[in-house]
Tab-separated table of C-alpha atoms in Angstrom:
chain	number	residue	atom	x	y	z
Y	1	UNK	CA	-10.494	-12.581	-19.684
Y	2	UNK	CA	-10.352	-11.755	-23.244
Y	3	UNK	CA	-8.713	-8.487	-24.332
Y	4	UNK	CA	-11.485	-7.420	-26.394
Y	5	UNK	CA	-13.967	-6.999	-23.404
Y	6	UNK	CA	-14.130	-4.271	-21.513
Y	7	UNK	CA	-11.280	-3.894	-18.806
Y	8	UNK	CA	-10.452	-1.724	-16.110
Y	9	UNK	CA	-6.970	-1.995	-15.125
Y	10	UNK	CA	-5.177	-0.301	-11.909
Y	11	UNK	CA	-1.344	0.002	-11.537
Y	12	UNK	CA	-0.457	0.800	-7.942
Y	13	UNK	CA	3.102	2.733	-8.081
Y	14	UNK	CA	4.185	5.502	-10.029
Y	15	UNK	CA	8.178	4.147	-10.547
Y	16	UNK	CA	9.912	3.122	-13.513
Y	17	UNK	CA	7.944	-0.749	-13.905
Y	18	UNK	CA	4.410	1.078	-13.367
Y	19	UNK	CA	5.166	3.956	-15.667
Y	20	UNK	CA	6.436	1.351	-18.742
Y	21	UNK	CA	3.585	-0.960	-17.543
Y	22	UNK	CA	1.085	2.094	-18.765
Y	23	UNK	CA	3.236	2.911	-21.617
Y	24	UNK	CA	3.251	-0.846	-23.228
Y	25	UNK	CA	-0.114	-1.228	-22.446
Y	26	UNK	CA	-1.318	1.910	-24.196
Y	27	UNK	CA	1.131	0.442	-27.159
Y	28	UNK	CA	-0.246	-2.735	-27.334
Y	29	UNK	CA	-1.986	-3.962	-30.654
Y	30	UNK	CA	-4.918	-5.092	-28.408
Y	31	UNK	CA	-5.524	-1.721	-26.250
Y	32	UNK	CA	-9.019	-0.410	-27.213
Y	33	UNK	CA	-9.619	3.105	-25.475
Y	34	UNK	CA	-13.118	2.576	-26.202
Y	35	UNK	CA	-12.833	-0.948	-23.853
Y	36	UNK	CA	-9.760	-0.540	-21.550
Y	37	UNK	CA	-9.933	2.182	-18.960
Y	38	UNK	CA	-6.176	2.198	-17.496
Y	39	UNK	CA	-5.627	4.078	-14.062
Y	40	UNK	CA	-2.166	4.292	-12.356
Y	41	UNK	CA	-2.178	5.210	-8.488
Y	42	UNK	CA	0.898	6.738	-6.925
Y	43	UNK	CA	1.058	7.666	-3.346
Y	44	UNK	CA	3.709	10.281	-3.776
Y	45	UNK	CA	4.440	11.804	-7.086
Y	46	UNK	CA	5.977	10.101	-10.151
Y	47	UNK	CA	9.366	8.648	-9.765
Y	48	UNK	CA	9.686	9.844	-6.283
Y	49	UNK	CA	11.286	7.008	-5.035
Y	50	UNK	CA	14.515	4.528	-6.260
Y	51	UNK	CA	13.226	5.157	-10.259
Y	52	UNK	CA	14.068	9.233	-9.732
Y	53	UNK	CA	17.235	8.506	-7.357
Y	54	UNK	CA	19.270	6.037	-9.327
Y	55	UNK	CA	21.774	6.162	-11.405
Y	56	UNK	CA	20.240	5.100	-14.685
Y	57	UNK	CA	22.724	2.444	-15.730
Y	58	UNK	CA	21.810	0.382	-18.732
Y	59	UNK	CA	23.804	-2.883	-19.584
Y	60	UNK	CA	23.779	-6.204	-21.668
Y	61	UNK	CA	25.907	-7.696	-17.903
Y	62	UNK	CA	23.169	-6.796	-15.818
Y	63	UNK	CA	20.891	-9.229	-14.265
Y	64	UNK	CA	18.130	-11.419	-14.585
Y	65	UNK	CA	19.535	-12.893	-17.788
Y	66	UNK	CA	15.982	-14.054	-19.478
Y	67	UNK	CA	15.031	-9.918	-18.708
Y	68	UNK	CA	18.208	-7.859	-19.919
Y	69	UNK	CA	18.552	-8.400	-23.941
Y	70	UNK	CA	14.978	-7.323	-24.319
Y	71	UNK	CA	15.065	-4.599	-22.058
Y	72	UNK	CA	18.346	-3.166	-23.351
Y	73	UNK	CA	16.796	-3.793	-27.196
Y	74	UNK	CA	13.772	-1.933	-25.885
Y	75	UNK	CA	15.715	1.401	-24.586
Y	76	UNK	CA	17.773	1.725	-27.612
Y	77	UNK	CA	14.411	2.128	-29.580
Y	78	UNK	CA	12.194	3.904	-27.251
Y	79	UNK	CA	15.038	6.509	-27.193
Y	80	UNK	CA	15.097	6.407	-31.503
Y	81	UNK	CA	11.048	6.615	-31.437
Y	82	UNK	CA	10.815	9.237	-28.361
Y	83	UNK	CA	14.474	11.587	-28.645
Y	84	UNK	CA	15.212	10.024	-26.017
Y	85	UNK	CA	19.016	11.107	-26.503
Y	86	UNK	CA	17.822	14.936	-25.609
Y	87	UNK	CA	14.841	13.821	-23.306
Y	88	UNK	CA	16.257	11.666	-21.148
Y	89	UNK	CA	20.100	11.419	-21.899
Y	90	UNK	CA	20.174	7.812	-23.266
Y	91	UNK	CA	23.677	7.007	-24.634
Y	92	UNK	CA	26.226	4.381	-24.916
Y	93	UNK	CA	28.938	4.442	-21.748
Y	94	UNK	CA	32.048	3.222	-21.099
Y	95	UNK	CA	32.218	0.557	-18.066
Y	96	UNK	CA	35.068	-0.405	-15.873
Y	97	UNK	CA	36.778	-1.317	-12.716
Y	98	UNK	CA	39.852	0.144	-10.750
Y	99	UNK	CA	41.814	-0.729	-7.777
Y	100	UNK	CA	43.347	2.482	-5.825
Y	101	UNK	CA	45.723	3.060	-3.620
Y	102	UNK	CA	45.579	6.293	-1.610
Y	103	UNK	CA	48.710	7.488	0.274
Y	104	UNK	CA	48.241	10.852	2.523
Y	105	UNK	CA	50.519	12.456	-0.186
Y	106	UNK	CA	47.877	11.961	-2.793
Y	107	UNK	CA	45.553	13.825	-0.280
Y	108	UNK	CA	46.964	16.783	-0.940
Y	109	UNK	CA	46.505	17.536	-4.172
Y	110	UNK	CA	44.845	20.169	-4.803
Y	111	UNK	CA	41.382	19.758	-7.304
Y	112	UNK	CA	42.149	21.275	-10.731
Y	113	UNK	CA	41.055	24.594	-12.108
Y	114	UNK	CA	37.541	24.668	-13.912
Y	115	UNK	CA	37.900	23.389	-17.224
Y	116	UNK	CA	41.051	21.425	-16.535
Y	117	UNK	CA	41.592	17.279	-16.330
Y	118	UNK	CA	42.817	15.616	-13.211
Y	119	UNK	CA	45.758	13.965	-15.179
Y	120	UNK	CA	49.281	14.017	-14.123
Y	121	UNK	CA	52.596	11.593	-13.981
Y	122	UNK	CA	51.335	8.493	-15.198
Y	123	UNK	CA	50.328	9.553	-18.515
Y	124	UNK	CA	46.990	9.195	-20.603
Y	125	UNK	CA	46.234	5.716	-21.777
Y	126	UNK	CA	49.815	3.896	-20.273
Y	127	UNK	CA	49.710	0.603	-18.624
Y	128	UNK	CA	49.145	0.829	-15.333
Y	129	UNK	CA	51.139	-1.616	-13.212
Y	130	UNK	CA	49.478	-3.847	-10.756
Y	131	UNK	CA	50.805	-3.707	-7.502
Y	132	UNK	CA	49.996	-6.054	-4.244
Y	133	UNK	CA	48.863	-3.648	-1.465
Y	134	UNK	CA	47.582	-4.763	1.627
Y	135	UNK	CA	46.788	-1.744	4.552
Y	136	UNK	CA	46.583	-1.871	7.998
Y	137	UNK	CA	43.710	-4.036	9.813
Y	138	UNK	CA	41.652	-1.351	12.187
Y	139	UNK	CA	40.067	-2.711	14.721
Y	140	UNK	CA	36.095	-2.757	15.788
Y	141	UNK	CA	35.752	-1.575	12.380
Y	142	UNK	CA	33.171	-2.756	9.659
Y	143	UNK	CA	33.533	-3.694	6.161
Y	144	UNK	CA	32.266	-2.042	3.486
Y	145	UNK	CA	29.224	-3.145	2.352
Y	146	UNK	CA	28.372	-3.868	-1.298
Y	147	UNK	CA	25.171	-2.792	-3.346
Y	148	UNK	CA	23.842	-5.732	-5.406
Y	149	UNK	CA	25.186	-4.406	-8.606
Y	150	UNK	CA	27.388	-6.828	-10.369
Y	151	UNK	CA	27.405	-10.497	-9.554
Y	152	UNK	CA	30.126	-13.130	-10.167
Y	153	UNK	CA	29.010	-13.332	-14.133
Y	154	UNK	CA	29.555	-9.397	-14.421
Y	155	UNK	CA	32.953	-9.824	-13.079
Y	156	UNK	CA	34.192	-12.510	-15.167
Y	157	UNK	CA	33.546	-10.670	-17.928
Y	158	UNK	CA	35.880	-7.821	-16.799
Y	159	UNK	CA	39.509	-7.760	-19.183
Y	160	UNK	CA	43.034	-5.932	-18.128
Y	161	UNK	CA	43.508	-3.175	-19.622
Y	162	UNK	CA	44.613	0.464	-20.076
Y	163	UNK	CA	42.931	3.078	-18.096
Y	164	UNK	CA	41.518	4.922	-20.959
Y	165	UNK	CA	42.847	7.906	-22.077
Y	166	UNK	CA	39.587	9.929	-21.793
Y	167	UNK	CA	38.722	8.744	-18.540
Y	168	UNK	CA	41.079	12.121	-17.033
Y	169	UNK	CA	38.925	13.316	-14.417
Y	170	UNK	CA	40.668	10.025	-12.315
Y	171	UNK	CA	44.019	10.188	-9.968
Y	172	UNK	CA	46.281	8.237	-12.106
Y	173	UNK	CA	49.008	7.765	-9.429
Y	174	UNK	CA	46.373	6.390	-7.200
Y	175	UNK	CA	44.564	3.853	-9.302
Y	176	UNK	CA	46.890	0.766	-10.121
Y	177	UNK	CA	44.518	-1.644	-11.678
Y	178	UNK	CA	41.714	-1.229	-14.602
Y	179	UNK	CA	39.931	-3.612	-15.815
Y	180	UNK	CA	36.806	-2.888	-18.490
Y	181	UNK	CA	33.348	-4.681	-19.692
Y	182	UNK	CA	35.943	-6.713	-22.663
Y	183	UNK	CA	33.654	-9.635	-24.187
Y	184	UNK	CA	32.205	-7.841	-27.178
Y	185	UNK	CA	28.437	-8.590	-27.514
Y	186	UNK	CA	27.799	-8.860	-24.147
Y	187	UNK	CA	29.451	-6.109	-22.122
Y	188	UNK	CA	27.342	-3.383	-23.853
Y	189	UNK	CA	26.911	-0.285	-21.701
Y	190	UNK	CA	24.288	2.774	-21.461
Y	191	UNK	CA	22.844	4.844	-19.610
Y	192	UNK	CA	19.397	7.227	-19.245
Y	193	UNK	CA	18.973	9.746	-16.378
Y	194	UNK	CA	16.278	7.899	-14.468
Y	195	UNK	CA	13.963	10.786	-13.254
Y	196	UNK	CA	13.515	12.133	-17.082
Y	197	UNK	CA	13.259	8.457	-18.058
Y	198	UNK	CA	10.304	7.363	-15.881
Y	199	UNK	CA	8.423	11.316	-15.962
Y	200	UNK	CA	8.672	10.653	-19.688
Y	201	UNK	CA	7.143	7.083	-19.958
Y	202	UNK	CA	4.517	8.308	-17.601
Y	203	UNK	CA	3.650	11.664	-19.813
Y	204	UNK	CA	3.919	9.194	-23.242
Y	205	UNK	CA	1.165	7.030	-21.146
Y	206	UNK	CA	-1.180	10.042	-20.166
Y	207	UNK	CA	-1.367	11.436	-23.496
Y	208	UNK	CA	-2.700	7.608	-24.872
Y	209	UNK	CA	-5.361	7.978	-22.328
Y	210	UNK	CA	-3.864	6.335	-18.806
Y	211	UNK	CA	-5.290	8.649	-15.874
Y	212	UNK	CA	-2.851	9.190	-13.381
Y	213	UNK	CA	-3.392	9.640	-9.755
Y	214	UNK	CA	-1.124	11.171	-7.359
Y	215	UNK	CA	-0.973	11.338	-3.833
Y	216	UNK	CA	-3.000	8.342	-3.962
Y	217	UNK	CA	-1.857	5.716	-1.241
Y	218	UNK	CA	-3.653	2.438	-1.750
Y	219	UNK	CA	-4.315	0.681	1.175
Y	220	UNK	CA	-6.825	-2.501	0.225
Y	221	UNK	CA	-6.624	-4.554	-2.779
Y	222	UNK	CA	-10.102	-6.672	-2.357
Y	223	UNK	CA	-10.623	-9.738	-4.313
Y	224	UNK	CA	-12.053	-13.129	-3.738
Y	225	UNK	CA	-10.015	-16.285	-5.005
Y	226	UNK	CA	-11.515	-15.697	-8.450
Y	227	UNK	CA	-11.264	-12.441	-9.282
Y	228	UNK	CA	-10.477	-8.987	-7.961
Y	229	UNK	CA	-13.023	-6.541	-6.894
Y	230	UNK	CA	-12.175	-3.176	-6.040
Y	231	UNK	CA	-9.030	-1.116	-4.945
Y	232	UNK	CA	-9.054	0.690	-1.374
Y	233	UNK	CA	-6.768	4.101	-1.255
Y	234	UNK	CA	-6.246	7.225	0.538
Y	235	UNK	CA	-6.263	10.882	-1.012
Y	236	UNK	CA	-2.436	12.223	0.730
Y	237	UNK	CA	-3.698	15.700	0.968
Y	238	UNK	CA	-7.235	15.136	2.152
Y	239	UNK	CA	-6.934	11.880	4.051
Y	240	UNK	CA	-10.429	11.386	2.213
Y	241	UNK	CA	-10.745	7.409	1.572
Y	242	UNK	CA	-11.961	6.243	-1.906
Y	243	UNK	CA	-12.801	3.201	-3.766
Y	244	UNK	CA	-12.706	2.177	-7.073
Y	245	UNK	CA	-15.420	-0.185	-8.245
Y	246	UNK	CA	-14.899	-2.852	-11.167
Y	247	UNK	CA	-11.950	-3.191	-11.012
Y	248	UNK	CA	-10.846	-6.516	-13.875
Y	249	UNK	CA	-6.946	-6.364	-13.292
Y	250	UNK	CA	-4.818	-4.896	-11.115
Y	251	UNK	CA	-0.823	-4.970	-11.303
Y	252	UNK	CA	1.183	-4.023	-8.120
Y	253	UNK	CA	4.092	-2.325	-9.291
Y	254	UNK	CA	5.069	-0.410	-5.845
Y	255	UNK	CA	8.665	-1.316	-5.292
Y	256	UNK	CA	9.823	-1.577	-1.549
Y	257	UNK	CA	5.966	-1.129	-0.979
Y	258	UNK	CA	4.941	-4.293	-2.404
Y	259	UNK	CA	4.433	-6.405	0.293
Y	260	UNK	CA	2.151	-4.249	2.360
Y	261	UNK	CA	-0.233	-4.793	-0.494
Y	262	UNK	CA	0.840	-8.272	-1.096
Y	263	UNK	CA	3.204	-9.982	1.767
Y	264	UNK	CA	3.212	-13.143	-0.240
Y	265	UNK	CA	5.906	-11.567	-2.561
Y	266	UNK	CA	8.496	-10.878	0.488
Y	267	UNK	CA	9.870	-8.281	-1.243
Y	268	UNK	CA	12.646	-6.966	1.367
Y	269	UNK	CA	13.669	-2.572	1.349
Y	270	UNK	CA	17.833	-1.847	1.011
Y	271	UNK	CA	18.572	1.866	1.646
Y	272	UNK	CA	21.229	3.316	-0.526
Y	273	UNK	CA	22.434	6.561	-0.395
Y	274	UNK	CA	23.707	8.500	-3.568
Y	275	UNK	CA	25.139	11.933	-4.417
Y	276	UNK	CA	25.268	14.149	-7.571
Y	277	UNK	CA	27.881	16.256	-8.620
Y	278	UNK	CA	27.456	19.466	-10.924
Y	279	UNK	CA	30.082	18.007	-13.054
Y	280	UNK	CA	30.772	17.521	-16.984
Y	281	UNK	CA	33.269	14.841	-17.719
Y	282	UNK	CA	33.593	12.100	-19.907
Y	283	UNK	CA	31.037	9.463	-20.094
Y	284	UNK	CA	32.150	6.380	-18.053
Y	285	UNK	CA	30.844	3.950	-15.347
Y	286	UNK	CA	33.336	3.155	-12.929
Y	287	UNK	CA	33.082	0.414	-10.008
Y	288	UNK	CA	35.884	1.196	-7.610
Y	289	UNK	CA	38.257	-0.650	-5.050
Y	290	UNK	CA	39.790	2.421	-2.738
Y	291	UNK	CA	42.229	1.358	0.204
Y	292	UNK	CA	42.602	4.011	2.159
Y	293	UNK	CA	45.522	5.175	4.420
Y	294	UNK	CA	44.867	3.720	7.728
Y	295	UNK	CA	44.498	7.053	10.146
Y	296	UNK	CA	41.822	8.670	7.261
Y	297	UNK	CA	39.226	10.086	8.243
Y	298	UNK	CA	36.963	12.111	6.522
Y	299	UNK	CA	36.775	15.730	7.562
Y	300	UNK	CA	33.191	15.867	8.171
Y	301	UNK	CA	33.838	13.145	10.860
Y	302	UNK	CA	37.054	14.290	12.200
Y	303	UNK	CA	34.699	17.561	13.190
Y	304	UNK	CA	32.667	15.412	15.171
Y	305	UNK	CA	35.300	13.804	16.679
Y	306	UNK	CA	34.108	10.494	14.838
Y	307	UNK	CA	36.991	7.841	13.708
Y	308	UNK	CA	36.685	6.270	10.318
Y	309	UNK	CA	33.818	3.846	9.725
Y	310	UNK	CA	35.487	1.553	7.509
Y	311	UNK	CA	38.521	-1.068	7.630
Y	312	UNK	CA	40.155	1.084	4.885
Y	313	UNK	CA	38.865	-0.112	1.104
Y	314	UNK	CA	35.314	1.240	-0.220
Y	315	UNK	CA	33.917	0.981	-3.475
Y	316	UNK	CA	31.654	3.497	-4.498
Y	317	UNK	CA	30.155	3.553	-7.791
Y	318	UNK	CA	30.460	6.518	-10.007
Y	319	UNK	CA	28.580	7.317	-12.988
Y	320	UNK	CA	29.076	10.221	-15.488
Y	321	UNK	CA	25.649	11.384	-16.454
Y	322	UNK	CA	24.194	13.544	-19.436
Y	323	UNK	CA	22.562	17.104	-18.533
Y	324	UNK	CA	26.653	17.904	-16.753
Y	325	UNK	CA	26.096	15.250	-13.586
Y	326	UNK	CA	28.035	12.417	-12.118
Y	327	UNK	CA	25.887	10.041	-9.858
Y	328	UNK	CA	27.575	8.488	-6.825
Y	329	UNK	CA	26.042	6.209	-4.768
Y	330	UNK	CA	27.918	3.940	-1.474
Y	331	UNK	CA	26.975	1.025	0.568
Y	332	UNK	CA	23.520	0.032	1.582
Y	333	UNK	CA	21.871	-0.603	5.181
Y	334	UNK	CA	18.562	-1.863	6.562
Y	335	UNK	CA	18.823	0.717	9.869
Y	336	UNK	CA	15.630	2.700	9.223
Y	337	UNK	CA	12.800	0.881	8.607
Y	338	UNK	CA	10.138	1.546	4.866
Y	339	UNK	CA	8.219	4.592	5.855
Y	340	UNK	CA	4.724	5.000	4.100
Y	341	UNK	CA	5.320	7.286	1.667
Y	342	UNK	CA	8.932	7.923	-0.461
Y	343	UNK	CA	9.183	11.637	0.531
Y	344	UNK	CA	9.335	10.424	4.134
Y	345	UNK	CA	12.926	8.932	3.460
Y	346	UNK	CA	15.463	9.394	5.636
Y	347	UNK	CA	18.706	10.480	4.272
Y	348	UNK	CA	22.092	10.345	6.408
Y	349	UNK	CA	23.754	13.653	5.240
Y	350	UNK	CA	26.821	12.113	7.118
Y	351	UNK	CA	26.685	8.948	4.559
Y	352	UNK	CA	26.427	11.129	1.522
Y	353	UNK	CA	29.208	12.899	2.719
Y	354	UNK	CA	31.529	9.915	3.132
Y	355	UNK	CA	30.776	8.944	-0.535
Y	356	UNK	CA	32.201	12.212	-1.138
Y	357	UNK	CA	35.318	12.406	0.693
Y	358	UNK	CA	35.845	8.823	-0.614
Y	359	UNK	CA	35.127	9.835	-4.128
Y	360	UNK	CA	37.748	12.968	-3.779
Y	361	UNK	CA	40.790	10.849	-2.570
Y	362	UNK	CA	40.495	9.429	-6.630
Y	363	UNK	CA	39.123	12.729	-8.451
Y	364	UNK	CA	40.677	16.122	-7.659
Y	365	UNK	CA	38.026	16.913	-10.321
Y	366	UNK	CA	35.309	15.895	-8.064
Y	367	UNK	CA	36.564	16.864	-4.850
Y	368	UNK	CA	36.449	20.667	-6.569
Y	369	UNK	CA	32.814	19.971	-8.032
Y	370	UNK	CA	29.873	21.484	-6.503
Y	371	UNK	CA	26.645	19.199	-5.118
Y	372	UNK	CA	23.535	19.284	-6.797
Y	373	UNK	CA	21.867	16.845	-4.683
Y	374	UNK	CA	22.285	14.486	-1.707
Y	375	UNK	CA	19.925	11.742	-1.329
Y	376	UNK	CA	18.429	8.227	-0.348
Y	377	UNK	CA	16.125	6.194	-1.299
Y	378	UNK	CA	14.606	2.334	-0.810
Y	379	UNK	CA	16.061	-0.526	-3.437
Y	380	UNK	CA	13.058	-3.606	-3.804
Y	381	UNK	CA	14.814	-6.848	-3.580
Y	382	UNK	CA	13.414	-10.477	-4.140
Y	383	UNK	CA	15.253	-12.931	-1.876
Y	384	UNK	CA	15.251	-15.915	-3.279
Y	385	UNK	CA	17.735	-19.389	-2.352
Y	386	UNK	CA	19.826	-20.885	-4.665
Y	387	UNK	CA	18.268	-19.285	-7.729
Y	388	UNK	CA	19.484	-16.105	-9.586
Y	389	UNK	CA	18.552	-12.835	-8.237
Y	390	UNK	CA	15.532	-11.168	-10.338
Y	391	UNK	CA	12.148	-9.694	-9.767
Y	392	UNK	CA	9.119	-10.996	-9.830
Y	393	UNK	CA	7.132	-10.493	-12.792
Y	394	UNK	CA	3.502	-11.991	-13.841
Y	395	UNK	CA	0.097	-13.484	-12.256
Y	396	UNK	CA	-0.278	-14.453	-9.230
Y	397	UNK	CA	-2.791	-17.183	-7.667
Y	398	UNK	CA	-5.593	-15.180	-8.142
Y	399	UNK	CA	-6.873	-14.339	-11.333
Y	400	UNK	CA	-6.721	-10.728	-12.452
Y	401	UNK	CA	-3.779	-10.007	-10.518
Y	402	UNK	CA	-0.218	-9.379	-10.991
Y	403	UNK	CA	2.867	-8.492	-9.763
Y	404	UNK	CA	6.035	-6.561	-11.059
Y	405	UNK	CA	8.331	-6.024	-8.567
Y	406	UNK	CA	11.632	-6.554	-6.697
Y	407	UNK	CA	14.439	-5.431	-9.567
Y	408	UNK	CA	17.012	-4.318	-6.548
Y	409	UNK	CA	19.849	-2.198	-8.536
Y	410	UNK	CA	18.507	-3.023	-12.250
Y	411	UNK	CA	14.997	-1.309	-12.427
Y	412	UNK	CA	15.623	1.333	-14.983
Y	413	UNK	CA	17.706	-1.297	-17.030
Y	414	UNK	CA	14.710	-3.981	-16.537
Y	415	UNK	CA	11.843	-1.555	-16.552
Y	416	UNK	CA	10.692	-1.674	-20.293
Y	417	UNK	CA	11.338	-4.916	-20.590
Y	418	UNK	CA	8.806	-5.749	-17.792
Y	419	UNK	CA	6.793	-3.051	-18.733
Y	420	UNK	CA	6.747	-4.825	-22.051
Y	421	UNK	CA	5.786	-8.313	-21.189
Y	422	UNK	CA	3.554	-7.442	-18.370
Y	423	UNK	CA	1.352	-5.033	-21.318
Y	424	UNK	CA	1.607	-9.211	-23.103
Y	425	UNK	CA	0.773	-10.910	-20.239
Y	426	UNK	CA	-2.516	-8.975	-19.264
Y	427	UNK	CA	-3.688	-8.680	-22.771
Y	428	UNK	CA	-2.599	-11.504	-24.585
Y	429	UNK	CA	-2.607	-13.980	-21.563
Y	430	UNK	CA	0.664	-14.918	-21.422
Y	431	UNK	CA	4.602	-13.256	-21.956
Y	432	UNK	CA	5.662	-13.762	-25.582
Y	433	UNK	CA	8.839	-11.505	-25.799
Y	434	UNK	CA	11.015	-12.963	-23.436
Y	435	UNK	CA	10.386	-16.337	-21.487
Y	436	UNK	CA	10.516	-15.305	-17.979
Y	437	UNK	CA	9.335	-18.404	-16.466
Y	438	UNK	CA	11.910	-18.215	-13.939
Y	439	UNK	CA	10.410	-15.061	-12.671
Y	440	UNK	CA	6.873	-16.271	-12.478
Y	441	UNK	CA	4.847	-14.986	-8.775
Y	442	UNK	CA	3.268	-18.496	-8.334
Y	443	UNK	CA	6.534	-20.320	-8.197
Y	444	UNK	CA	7.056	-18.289	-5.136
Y	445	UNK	CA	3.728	-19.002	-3.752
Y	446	UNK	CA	2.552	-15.497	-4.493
């Protein structure tokens, strides 16, 4: 269809890819306001699911390859055009890795006084030395499982090195390995705090004309094999059912959600659980390796009379955010299936807890920090064999519709960069900033 007739476009989901979708659309050299009536449907509220719940990290490492460098590009000037520094916290992070070994000694420590650093013996910014520790196997005991953050590429591109010497909110007689994002020009590293992020693209989008409806649940996408027709959804509050007519294009940009609108994508749900501190440290991301003493358990569990859940090494992630936060998030599960909407998600206060405890036996800082929020949320992922892990972004076998969906850990990173090319690929016909081929809905039979 050309862009200069008149269109009326629907994105279903209110997260971080339907948000930028609106924004780059609104953008786009060919948006007319006079032709293009835009409407975005969210069943909850904006950012209400994974895009307000993440951690907002930003990074050249991340994956899908073909995405990242225009996505990263495209945050470092939406943040120069928009203040995005003050409005959303965008800024440039230091990354790393550390291996820790935590002895019962080291347990009790006790955290440091407000305003003071959790160094001690070791000494800022000395070699660490790397030590071989193996602990204890516990039986009928799981392993930890990982979140789909860094693949093998990301961790070849991890160097030796010092533990920094501003990184002092850390244990340094626990951690004895560091290793940091060292290949200049491709380990670049930022962040953005993901709620303000996504809330801002969507208010940047409203004020250029996009009408956004919330509490609006779609629940039929009808379309014949030539076009689309009209969208079916629910009002949340009223359970009144409504229908909008003419509709030329719609993109499905509904995370987890995405394949009850469209089961052709198999897009699977990962629960992750996360936790925020009321903290203000220095800004680093930090993947972690902790081995634990054997007969740990955490104290929330010892209450319960619970044993620990894991063999003895997690590896939380922990994130120092702007606005005086650090993000923690743990493993992932599959035991509680999608609900409908993303304020029905469950959240295992016990599982928040244990990325906690874990995070204290490393941080006397944290362990001594109050807890602004505890949390869950559902993680879209694209399965796909023997290709590399990405979303799927573009048409699909029937014309006027598309699909953005299925970024797993790297939809804040990825989101303007789909937002960008999807805004291309509706308007101009095809993607012209990036070649995402790879990532292309029809080459998985959607």
């Amino acid at each position: 269809m050309d862009a200069q007739q008149k269109r009326n476009i629907v994105i279903i989901g209110g997260g971080i890819i339907g948000c930028t979708t609106a924004y780059f659309l609104t953008r786009h050299p060919k948006f007319n306001p006079q032709l293009h009536k835009i409407t975005l449907l969210e069943a909850t509220a904006i950012a209400s699911g994974a895009s307000g719940k993440a951690g907002g990290l930003l990074a050249l490492w991340a994956y899908p390859t073909c995405l990242v460098p225009l996505s990263y590009r495209l945050h470092r000037e939406l943040a120069a055009e928009h203040g995005g520094a003050e409005r959303w916290g965008y800024r440039r992070v230091g990354c790393g890795s550390l291996r820790a070994h935590v002895r019962n000694s080291n347990l009790l420590k006790p955290a440091p006084a407000a305003g003071q650093s959790a160094q001690n013996g070791n000494g800022a910014g000395e070699n660490l030395p790397i030590q071989s520790v193996v602990g204890d196997e516990v039986k009928d005991e799981k392993d930890w499982e990982k979140l789909p953050k860094q693949d093998d590429k990301a961790a070849s591109l991890l160097k030796d090195s010092r533990l920094p010497a501003d990184l002092d909110w850390l244990d340094r007689d626990v951690i004895y390995h560091y290793e940091e994002m060292g290949m200049p020009g491709s380990t670049e590293t930022a962040q953005v705090h993901p709620f303000h992020f996504t809330t801002a693209m969507a208010e940047l989008a409203a004020q250029k004309g996009v009408d956004i409806k919330l509490g609006a649940r779609v629940t039929k996408i009808n379309h014949t094999k030539s076009e689309v027709q009209n969208i079916e959804y629910e009002d949340k509050s009223t359970k009144e059912h409504h229908t909008i007519e003419g509709v030329t294009d719609v993109v499905v940009t509904a995370g987890p959600w995405t394949s009850r609108l469209l089961p052709r994508t198999k897009i699977e749900s990962l629960r992750a659980h996360s936790v925020v501190f009321d903290a203000d440290v220095s800004p680093y991301a930090v993947f972690t390796d902790i081995q634990l003493p054997t007969d740990y358990v955490p104290e929330h569990r010892a209450a319960k009379g619970q044993k620990r859940k894991h063999r003895g090494n997690v590896d939380p992630e922990i994130y120092a955010r702007p606005f005086s936060e650090v993000y923690a998030c743990g493993e992932p599960d599959s035991t509680i299936p999608l609900p409908d909407y993303a304020d029905q998600v469950q959240c295992d206060e016990a599982q928040c807890d244990d990325i906690i405890a874990y995070i204290g036996t490393i941080s006397p800082q944290l362990r001594g920090a109050s807890i602004k929020a505890k949390q869950a949320c559902y993680l879209p992922q694209h399965v796909r064999m023997g290709h590399e892990r990405g979303p799927l972004i573009g048409k699909t076998a029937v014309p006027g519709l598309y699909v953005a969906a299925g970024h797993t850990c790297w939809g804040i990173q990825n989101g303007p960069g789909t937002g960008c090319l999807m805004a291309e690929i509706i308007l101009d016909g095809k993607a012209t900033s990036a070649d995402v081929d790879s990532l292309d809905p029809k080459k998985w039979k959607v």
